[in-house]
Coordinates of C-alpha atoms in Angstrom, one line a residue:
M606 CA -42.2 11.8 -6.8
R607 CA -43.6 8.2 -6.5
P608 CA -41.3 5.8 -8.3
A609 CA -42.5 4.1 -11.6
K610 CA -44.4 1.1 -10.9
G611 CA -41.8 -1.1 -12.6
A612 CA -38.9 0.3 -10.4
L613 CA -41.1 -0.2 -7.5
A614 CA -41.7 -3.8 -8.4
E615 CA -38.3 -4.2 -9.1
C616 CA -37.3 -3.1 -5.5
E617 CA -40.0 -5.2 -3.9
D618 CA -38.4 -8.1 -6.0
A619 CA -34.9 -7.1 -4.5
F620 CA -35.9 -6.8 -1.2
A621 CA -38.5 -9.8 -0.9
A622 CA -36.6 -11.9 1.7
S623 CA -36.2 -9.0 3.9
A624 CA -39.5 -8.0 3.4
G625 CA -40.7 -11.5 4.3
L626 CA -39.3 -11.7 7.5
F627 CA -40.7 -8.5 8.3
A628 CA -44.0 -9.5 7.6
A629 CA -43.3 -12.7 9.6
A630 CA -42.3 -10.4 12.6
C631 CA -45.3 -8.4 12.3
A632 CA -47.7 -11.5 12.5
E633 CA -45.9 -13.0 15.3
L634 CA -46.5 -9.8 17.0
A635 CA -50.1 -9.7 16.0
A636 CA -50.6 -13.2 17.3
P637 CA -52.9 -14.1 20.4
Q638 CA -49.6 -15.5 22.0
A639 CA -48.0 -12.2 21.9
A640 CA -50.8 -10.3 23.7
V641 CA -49.8 -12.0 27.1
M642 CA -46.1 -11.2 26.9
T643 CA -44.5 -8.7 29.2
H644 CA -42.6 -5.8 27.8
A645 CA -39.2 -7.4 28.7
Q646 CA -40.1 -10.4 26.6
L647 CA -41.4 -8.3 23.6
E648 CA -37.9 -6.3 23.9
D649 CA -36.1 -9.7 23.3
L650 CA -38.3 -10.9 20.6
L651 CA -38.0 -7.7 18.6
G652 CA -34.2 -7.8 19.3
A653 CA -33.9 -10.8 17.8
R654 CA -36.4 -10.5 14.7
M655 CA -35.1 -7.1 13.7
R656 CA -31.4 -7.9 13.9
E657 CA -32.1 -10.5 11.5
V658 CA -34.4 -8.5 9.2
T659 CA -31.7 -5.8 9.3
R660 CA -29.0 -8.4 8.4
Q661 CA -31.0 -10.0 5.6
L662 CA -31.7 -6.0 4.3
F663 CA -27.9 -5.6 4.1
Q664 CA -27.7 -8.9 2.4
D665 CA -30.5 -8.2 -0.3
H666 CA -28.7 -4.9 -1.1
L667 CA -25.6 -6.6 -1.6
T668 CA -27.3 -8.9 -3.9
L669 CA -28.7 -6.3 -5.6
R670 CA -25.4 -4.7 -6.0
A671 CA -23.9 -7.9 -7.3
R672 CA -26.7 -8.4 -10.1
D673 CA -26.1 -4.8 -11.3
E674 CA -22.2 -5.0 -11.2
A675 CA -21.2 -4.0 -14.6
R676 CA -17.9 -5.0 -16.2
R677 CA -15.0 -2.6 -15.9
E678 CA -13.4 -1.7 -19.2
E679 CA -9.8 -1.8 -18.0
V680 CA -8.5 -2.9 -14.7
V681 CA -4.8 -2.5 -14.1
D682 CA -2.8 -3.1 -10.9
A683 CA 0.1 -0.7 -9.4
A684 CA 2.6 -2.6 -11.2
G685 CA 1.2 -1.9 -14.4
V686 CA -0.2 -5.4 -14.9
G687 CA -3.7 -5.6 -16.6
R688 CA -6.6 -8.0 -15.6
S689 CA -8.0 -9.1 -19.0
R690 CA -10.1 -12.3 -17.9
I691 CA -13.3 -11.7 -15.4
E692 CA -15.0 -14.3 -12.9
R693 CA -18.5 -13.8 -12.1
G694 CA -20.0 -14.7 -8.7
R695 CA -16.9 -14.6 -6.9
R696 CA -17.9 -15.0 -2.8
R697 CA -16.7 -13.6 0.4
L698 CA -18.0 -13.3 3.7
L699 CA -18.5 -10.4 5.8
A700 CA -19.0 -10.3 9.5
T701 CA -21.1 -7.1 10.3
V702 CA -22.8 -5.5 13.3
F703 CA -26.2 -7.4 12.1
G704 CA -24.6 -10.6 11.5
K705 CA -22.7 -12.3 8.7
V706 CA -23.6 -11.6 5.1
T707 CA -22.0 -12.8 1.7
V708 CA -20.5 -10.4 -0.6
V709 CA -20.6 -11.5 -4.5
R710 CA -18.7 -9.4 -7.2
I711 CA -16.6 -9.7 -10.1
A712 CA -13.0 -11.0 -10.3
Y713 CA -10.6 -9.8 -12.5
R714 CA -7.8 -12.2 -13.3
G715 CA -4.4 -12.4 -14.9
I716 CA -1.8 -14.8 -15.3
G717 CA 0.8 -15.2 -12.4
V718 CA -1.1 -12.4 -10.4
G719 CA -3.5 -12.0 -7.9
D720 CA -7.2 -11.1 -8.5
L721 CA -8.5 -7.6 -8.2
H722 CA -12.0 -6.9 -6.9
P723 CA -13.1 -3.2 -7.5
A724 CA -16.3 -3.7 -6.0
D725 CA -14.6 -4.5 -2.7
A726 CA -13.1 -0.9 -2.9
V727 CA -16.5 0.5 -3.5
L728 CA -17.8 -1.1 -0.3
N729 CA -14.4 -0.4 1.4
L730 CA -14.2 -3.9 2.8
P731 CA -11.7 -4.9 5.4
D732 CA -8.9 -6.8 4.7
G733 CA -10.3 -9.8 7.1
M734 CA -13.8 -11.0 7.6
H735 CA -14.8 -8.5 10.2
S736 CA -16.5 -5.3 9.2
H737 CA -15.5 -1.8 10.1
G738 CA -18.4 -1.7 12.7
L739 CA -17.3 -4.5 14.7
A740 CA -13.4 -3.0 14.8
R741 CA -15.0 0.2 16.0
L742 CA -17.1 -1.8 18.7
A743 CA -13.9 -4.0 19.4
A744 CA -11.8 -0.8 19.9
I745 CA -14.2 1.0 22.1
E746 CA -15.2 -2.0 24.2
S747 CA -11.6 -3.2 24.6
A748 CA -10.3 0.1 25.8
R749 CA -13.1 0.1 28.5
G750 CA -12.4 -3.2 30.1
S751 CA -10.9 -6.8 29.4
F752 CA -10.9 -8.2 26.2
A753 CA -13.3 -10.9 27.7
D754 CA -15.9 -8.4 28.7
A755 CA -15.5 -6.8 25.5
C756 CA -16.0 -10.1 23.5
E757 CA -19.4 -10.3 25.9
R758 CA -20.6 -7.0 25.2
I759 CA -20.1 -6.9 21.5
N760 CA -22.0 -10.4 21.3
A761 CA -24.8 -9.3 23.5
H762 CA -25.1 -6.2 21.3
T763 CA -24.6 -7.9 17.9
G764 CA -25.0 -11.8 17.8
S765 CA -22.1 -11.9 16.0
G766 CA -20.5 -14.6 17.8
I767 CA -17.1 -12.9 17.8
G768 CA -14.3 -14.5 19.8
H769 CA -11.9 -13.4 22.4
R770 CA -8.7 -13.6 19.8
Q771 CA -10.8 -11.8 17.2
V772 CA -11.7 -9.0 19.4
Q773 CA -8.0 -8.6 20.7
E774 CA -7.0 -8.3 16.8
L775 CA -9.4 -6.0 15.8
A776 CA -8.4 -3.7 18.6
V777 CA -4.8 -4.0 17.6
G778 CA -5.6 -3.2 14.0
A779 CA -7.8 -0.3 15.1
A780 CA -5.0 1.5 17.0
A781 CA -2.6 1.0 13.6
D782 CA -3.0 4.6 12.5
I783 CA -3.1 6.7 15.8
D784 CA 0.5 7.7 15.5
A785 CA 0.1 8.8 12.0
F786 CA -3.1 10.8 12.7
Y787 CA -1.7 12.9 15.3
D788 CA 1.3 13.4 13.0
A789 CA -1.3 14.9 10.6
L790 CA -3.5 16.8 12.9
V791 CA -3.2 20.6 13.0
P792 CA -3.2 22.1 16.4
A793 CA -5.1 24.9 17.5
P794 CA -3.6 28.3 17.0
C795 CA -2.2 30.0 20.4
T796 CA -0.6 33.5 21.4
D797 CA 3.1 33.6 21.7
I798 CA 2.6 34.2 25.3
T799 CA 0.6 31.1 25.9
P800 CA 2.6 28.6 27.9
L801 CA 3.2 25.2 26.0
I802 CA 3.0 22.5 28.9
L803 CA 4.8 19.1 28.6
S804 CA 5.0 16.4 30.9
V805 CA 6.2 12.7 30.9
D806 CA 5.7 10.0 33.6
G807 CA 6.0 6.0 33.4
K808 CA 3.8 3.2 35.2
G809 CA 4.6 -0.5 35.1
V810 CA 2.5 -3.1 33.5
V811 CA 2.6 -6.6 34.2
I812 CA 3.6 -8.3 30.9
R813 CA 4.0 -12.0 29.8
P814 CA 7.6 -13.1 29.8
E815 CA 8.1 -13.1 26.1
A816 CA 7.3 -9.5 26.1
L817 CA 9.8 -8.2 29.0
R818 CA 12.3 -5.9 27.9
E819 CA 15.8 -7.6 27.4
D820 CA 17.3 -6.2 30.9
T821 CA 14.1 -6.9 32.9
A822 CA 14.0 -10.6 31.2
K823 CA 17.7 -11.1 32.2
A824 CA 17.1 -9.9 36.0
A825 CA 14.1 -12.2 36.3
A826 CA 16.4 -15.3 34.9
A827 CA 18.8 -14.3 37.2
K828 CA 16.5 -14.3 40.2
G829 CA 15.6 -17.9 38.8
G830 CA 12.1 -17.2 37.7
N831 CA 9.1 -16.8 39.9
A832 CA 8.8 -18.9 43.3
M833 CA 5.0 -20.1 42.1
K834 CA 3.7 -21.1 38.7
T835 CA 0.2 -19.8 38.8
R836 CA 0.6 -16.7 41.0
L837 CA 3.2 -14.3 42.7
A838 CA 4.5 -15.2 45.9
S839 CA 4.2 -13.1 48.8
G840 CA 6.3 -9.6 47.7
E841 CA 7.3 -10.9 44.5
K842 CA 7.2 -8.2 41.8
H843 CA 10.6 -8.4 40.0
G844 CA 10.5 -9.5 36.4
R845 CA 7.0 -9.2 35.7
K846 CA 6.5 -5.7 34.7
R847 CA 7.5 -3.6 31.6
M848 CA 7.4 0.3 32.1
A849 CA 4.9 2.1 30.0
T850 CA 5.7 5.6 29.4
L851 CA 3.3 8.6 28.8
G852 CA 3.5 11.9 27.7
A853 CA 1.1 15.2 27.8
V854 CA 1.3 18.6 25.9
Y855 CA -1.2 21.0 26.6
D856 CA -1.8 24.8 26.2
A857 CA -2.5 26.9 29.2
E858 CA -3.2 30.6 29.7
P859 CA -0.9 32.5 32.2
A860 CA -2.6 32.6 35.5
P861 CA -0.1 34.4 37.9
R862 CA -0.4 33.4 41.7
T863 CA 1.0 33.9 45.2
V864 CA 2.5 31.8 47.9
D865 CA -0.9 32.4 49.5
D866 CA -2.8 31.2 46.6
I867 CA -1.2 27.7 46.9
I868 CA -0.9 27.4 50.7
A869 CA -2.4 29.7 53.5
D870 CA -0.1 31.2 56.0
P871 CA -0.7 28.9 59.3
D872 CA 0.5 31.7 61.6
R873 CA -1.6 34.4 60.3
H874 CA -4.5 31.9 60.5
D875 CA -3.7 30.7 64.0
A876 CA -3.4 34.4 65.0
G877 CA -7.1 34.9 64.2
H878 CA -6.8 37.4 61.4
G879 CA -10.1 36.5 60.0
A880 CA -11.1 34.5 57.0
A881 CA -8.3 33.4 54.4
P882 CA -8.6 35.6 51.1
E883 CA -10.1 33.7 48.2
R884 CA -7.4 31.9 46.4
R885 CA -6.8 32.5 42.7
Q886 CA -7.1 29.5 40.4
G887 CA -4.2 28.0 38.5
P888 CA -3.8 27.9 34.6
K889 CA -6.3 25.6 32.9
A890 CA -5.2 22.9 30.7
R891 CA -7.1 23.0 26.9
S892 CA -6.3 21.2 23.7
K893 CA -5.0 18.5 25.8
W894 CA -2.9 15.6 24.1
L895 CA -1.8 12.3 25.6
C896 CA -0.1 9.6 24.3
G897 CA 2.0 6.5 25.8
S898 CA 3.5 3.5 24.8
V899 CA 4.6 -0.1 26.0
S900 CA 6.7 -1.0 23.2
D901 CA 8.4 2.3 22.8
T902 CA 11.5 3.4 24.9
A903 CA 11.1 6.3 27.3
A904 CA 13.5 8.4 24.9
Q905 CA 11.2 7.9 22.0
V906 CA 8.1 8.8 23.9
V907 CA 9.8 12.2 25.0
A908 CA 10.6 12.5 21.5
A909 CA 7.0 12.3 20.6
V910 CA 6.2 14.5 23.2
F911 CA 8.7 17.1 21.7
D912 CA 7.3 16.6 18.4
Q913 CA 3.9 17.4 19.4
A914 CA 5.0 20.8 21.1
E915 CA 6.9 21.7 17.8
Y916 CA 3.7 21.3 16.1
R917 CA 2.1 23.8 17.9
D918 CA 5.0 26.2 18.2
P919 CA 7.5 25.2 15.3
A920 CA 9.3 28.5 15.9
H921 CA 9.8 28.1 19.5
R922 CA 8.3 31.3 20.6
R923 CA 6.2 30.3 23.4
P924 CA 7.7 29.6 26.7
W925 CA 8.1 25.7 27.0
V926 CA 7.2 24.3 30.5
V927 CA 8.0 20.6 31.3
L928 CA 6.4 19.1 34.4
V929 CA 8.4 16.1 35.9
D930 CA 8.2 14.2 39.1
G931 CA 11.9 14.6 39.8
A932 CA 13.4 11.0 38.3
R933 CA 16.9 12.1 37.2
H934 CA 16.4 9.6 34.1
Q935 CA 13.4 11.9 32.8
I936 CA 15.3 15.0 33.2
D937 CA 18.3 13.8 31.7
L938 CA 16.3 12.9 28.3
I939 CA 14.0 15.9 28.2
K940 CA 17.3 17.9 28.4
A941 CA 19.0 15.8 25.9
E942 CA 16.0 16.3 23.4
A943 CA 15.8 19.8 24.3
R944 CA 19.5 20.7 23.3
Q945 CA 19.0 18.5 19.9
R946 CA 16.0 20.5 19.1
G947 CA 17.5 23.9 20.1
V948 CA 14.7 25.1 22.4
D949 CA 15.0 26.4 26.0
V950 CA 12.8 24.6 28.4
H951 CA 11.7 25.4 31.9
I952 CA 11.8 22.0 34.0
I953 CA 9.7 22.1 37.0
V954 CA 9.5 19.2 39.6
D955 CA 6.1 18.5 41.0
L956 CA 5.5 20.5 44.2
I957 CA 3.3 17.5 45.5
H958 CA 6.5 15.3 45.3
V959 CA 8.2 17.8 47.0
L960 CA 6.0 18.4 49.8
E961 CA 6.2 14.4 50.3
Y962 CA 9.9 14.8 51.2
L963 CA 9.1 17.7 53.7
W964 CA 6.7 15.3 55.3
R965 CA 9.1 12.8 55.5
A966 CA 11.4 15.0 57.1
A967 CA 8.7 16.4 59.6
W968 CA 8.2 12.9 60.8
C969 CA 11.6 13.1 62.5
L970 CA 10.9 16.0 64.6
H971 CA 7.2 14.9 65.4
E972 CA 5.6 12.3 67.1
G973 CA 3.1 10.4 64.9
G974 CA -0.4 11.9 64.6
D975 CA 1.0 15.4 65.8
A976 CA -1.2 17.8 64.3
S977 CA 1.6 20.6 64.6
A978 CA 3.5 18.8 62.0
E979 CA 1.2 20.3 59.3
N980 CA 1.8 23.8 60.2
W981 CA 5.6 22.9 60.2
V982 CA 5.5 21.5 56.6
A983 CA 3.4 24.6 55.7
R984 CA 6.2 27.0 56.9
H985 CA 8.8 25.6 55.1
A986 CA 6.8 24.9 51.9
R987 CA 5.8 28.5 51.8
V988 CA 9.7 29.2 51.9
L989 CA 10.2 27.0 49.3
L990 CA 7.4 28.4 47.2
G991 CA 9.1 32.0 47.7
G992 CA 12.3 30.9 45.9
G993 CA 14.1 29.8 49.1
V994 CA 15.4 26.5 48.2
Q995 CA 18.8 26.9 49.8
Q996 CA 16.9 28.4 53.0
T997 CA 14.8 25.6 53.4
A998 CA 17.4 23.0 53.1
A999 CA 19.7 25.0 55.7
A1000 CA 16.5 25.3 58.0
L1001 CA 16.0 21.4 57.9
E1002 CA 19.7 20.9 58.5
A1003 CA 19.5 23.1 61.5
A1004 CA 16.1 21.5 63.2
A1005 CA 17.9 18.2 63.0
R1006 CA 21.1 19.4 64.9
T1007 CA 19.1 21.3 67.2
A1008 CA 17.0 18.2 67.9
G1009 CA 20.1 16.2 68.4
L1010 CA 19.1 13.6 65.7
R1011 CA 21.7 11.0 64.7
G1012 CA 21.8 8.3 61.9
A1013 CA 18.4 7.0 61.1
Q1014 CA 16.7 9.1 63.0
R1015 CA 17.5 12.1 60.6
K1016 CA 17.0 9.8 57.7
G1017 CA 14.0 11.6 56.5
I1018 CA 15.6 15.1 56.7
D1019 CA 18.9 13.8 55.2
E1020 CA 16.8 12.7 52.3
A1021 CA 14.9 16.0 51.9
V1022 CA 18.2 18.0 52.2
N1023 CA 19.4 16.1 49.4
Y1024 CA 16.6 16.3 47.3
L1025 CA 16.2 20.0 47.3
T1026 CA 19.8 20.7 46.8
G1027 CA 19.9 18.3 44.0
K1028 CA 17.2 19.5 42.1
A1029 CA 17.4 23.0 43.1
E1030 CA 17.5 24.5 39.6
H1031 CA 14.0 22.8 39.0
L1032 CA 12.3 24.2 42.0
R1033 CA 12.1 27.9 41.0
Y1034 CA 8.4 28.0 42.0
D1035 CA 8.7 31.5 42.6
T1036 CA 9.3 32.2 38.8
A1037 CA 6.7 29.9 37.9
L1038 CA 4.0 31.6 40.3
E1039 CA 4.8 34.9 38.9
R1040 CA 4.5 33.9 35.2
G1041 CA 1.6 31.8 35.5
W1042 CA 2.7 28.7 34.9
P1043 CA 1.6 25.2 36.7
I1044 CA 3.8 23.7 39.5
A1045 CA 1.8 20.2 39.7
T1046 CA 1.9 17.1 37.4
G1047 CA -1.9 16.3 37.9
I1048 CA -2.5 15.9 34.2
I1049 CA -0.1 13.4 33.7
E1050 CA -0.4 11.5 37.0
G1051 CA -4.2 11.3 36.2
A1052 CA -3.4 9.9 32.9
C1053 CA -1.2 7.1 34.6
R1054 CA -4.4 6.5 36.6
H1055 CA -6.7 6.7 33.6
L1056 CA -4.9 5.3 30.6
V1057 CA -2.8 2.4 32.5
K1058 CA -4.0 1.3 36.0
D1059 CA -7.7 1.5 35.5
R1060 CA -7.4 -0.7 32.3
L1061 CA -4.0 -2.4 32.0
D1062 CA -3.5 -3.0 35.9
I1063 CA -6.8 -4.7 36.6
T1064 CA -6.7 -7.9 38.4
G1065 CA -5.2 -11.0 36.8
A1066 CA -4.1 -8.9 33.6
R1067 CA -0.9 -10.2 32.0
W1068 CA -0.5 -8.4 28.6
G1069 CA 1.3 -9.2 25.5
L1070 CA 3.1 -6.4 23.9
S1071 CA 0.8 -5.6 20.8
G1072 CA -2.2 -5.8 23.0
A1073 CA -1.0 -3.7 25.7
E1074 CA 0.2 -1.3 22.9
A1075 CA -3.1 -1.0 21.2
V1076 CA -5.1 -0.5 24.4
L1077 CA -3.0 2.3 25.7
K1078 CA -3.0 4.1 22.6
L1079 CA -6.9 3.8 22.1
R1080 CA -7.6 4.8 25.5
A1081 CA -5.0 7.7 24.9
V1082 CA -7.1 9.0 21.8
R1083 CA -10.4 8.6 23.4
A1084 CA -9.0 10.7 26.5
N1085 CA -8.0 13.4 23.7
G1086 CA -11.8 13.3 22.6
D1087 CA -10.5 12.6 19.3
F1088 CA -11.9 8.9 18.7
D1089 CA -14.6 9.7 16.2
T1090 CA -12.5 11.9 14.3
Y1091 CA -9.7 9.3 14.2
W1092 CA -12.1 6.7 13.2
T1093 CA -12.9 8.4 10.1
W1094 CA -9.3 8.9 9.4
H1095 CA -8.6 5.5 10.4
Q1096 CA -11.1 4.1 7.5
Q1097 CA -9.6 6.2 4.9
Q1098 CA -6.3 4.8 5.4
E1099 CA -8.0 1.4 5.5
F1100 CA -9.3 2.3 2.0
I1101 CA -5.8 3.6 0.9
R1102 CA -3.9 0.3 2.2
N1103 CA -6.6 -2.3 1.4
H1104 CA -7.5 -1.1 -2.0
Q1105 CA -6.6 2.2 -3.8
T1106 CA -2.7 1.4 -3.5
H1107 CA -3.3 -1.9 -5.5
Y1108 CA -4.3 -0.1 -8.8
R1109 CA -2.4 1.7 -11.1
D1110 CA -2.0 5.5 -10.3
Q1111 CA -4.3 4.5 -7.2
F1112 CA -7.3 5.0 -9.7
I1113 CA -10.1 2.5 -8.9
P1114 CA -11.9 2.0 -12.3
T1115 CA -15.7 2.6 -12.7
A1116 CA -17.9 0.4 -14.6

């Protein structure tokens, strides 16, 4: 149905300014000068002209809203105080992805109380000047690269003229609801036999002095500060990093394996017994959830990981498997949290870390570059995978004695033996393989690289606490594949915070 002529004329009048800009752009494209432009020049021209047309369309629509805004009969704030007077024409700036526009609306006023603007609630305007669209871009681009690069990309895309500090502040605000979002998220259902995998790790982040933890700051002060003012001296690391703790929780259907699926028998292969059998794949991670924090302690992150696990298995019916790199502090925190919640956990030390100790032992008995060291490591690793922790430790001790190694010569073997005996209860790989559990920390190791190293550890970065925390959380929510869902939820929380809670019974009056 065609609009009535009166309505069409009214529409044309309301959007006359944007229509005029569009007509001018059409005339510019029809002019002889445009006929000799390259396609790149046309792209630049249209990009600039259409951005302004779109900005003006936005402005014209806001002007139309302001013209048609009717007075609300009763506007009462959350404290029950009414607003009996109004002021028309109250203005505020809004920086959008198309450029700056002016919002004009009715202000509802009272004596000794702040003004209320119900029209702002209808638009879900932000608390500050920058739109949710700009905040979304700041969140995405800040999570990808430096704040300076994010600022450059946003301005190239929008022409908004936003500054470096504003981008950082928008990113911090964008991450404000991530923890609450995951608290409210309903996990995917799983059967009771599906293992629930938890993992925790840490990674240092170069931080500005005022954001260091108290113990680290004291240690730095005791050393007299950095030797150089503008850069680290050779080998200088202490007093400059704050530990970011990361956690992961995921589901993984059982995938039973044998020792041969992990490490092939070198003696069978060397004897020429034909091609090795095809190896069965380990359990695949699904419904992966990552978290991380620079401001929270390791204990708080471990608690958050257990919170997420309990959302998925509140009755503790599933097997809980915790993968760690062997750090005693992490294991102690995990055990304490498990005791507090009354849940049985199976702690497994990452196989790759254990193999590193076997390699150190190997170089005590082999010359550098000796190819036979690989088979030596494989044989002992296979015994270890079969449940022979004490057998492996005894074999290393015997090898050191047979070779007549003493003192520093056997350091690698001593370290390996101490590690194996000290972590024996967490090296039951035979049980893990039989039950189809993972035995490596690839998920959390990858998270440390992706969430921290690839962004927070870029050359020259020195972080403030709020910026590092926001970027780490934003990278985690993006890695989880939840950003779009989170952003919709975040906008709703912004509406509640900035508007709904300001009115009686959280009811925003209509005209």
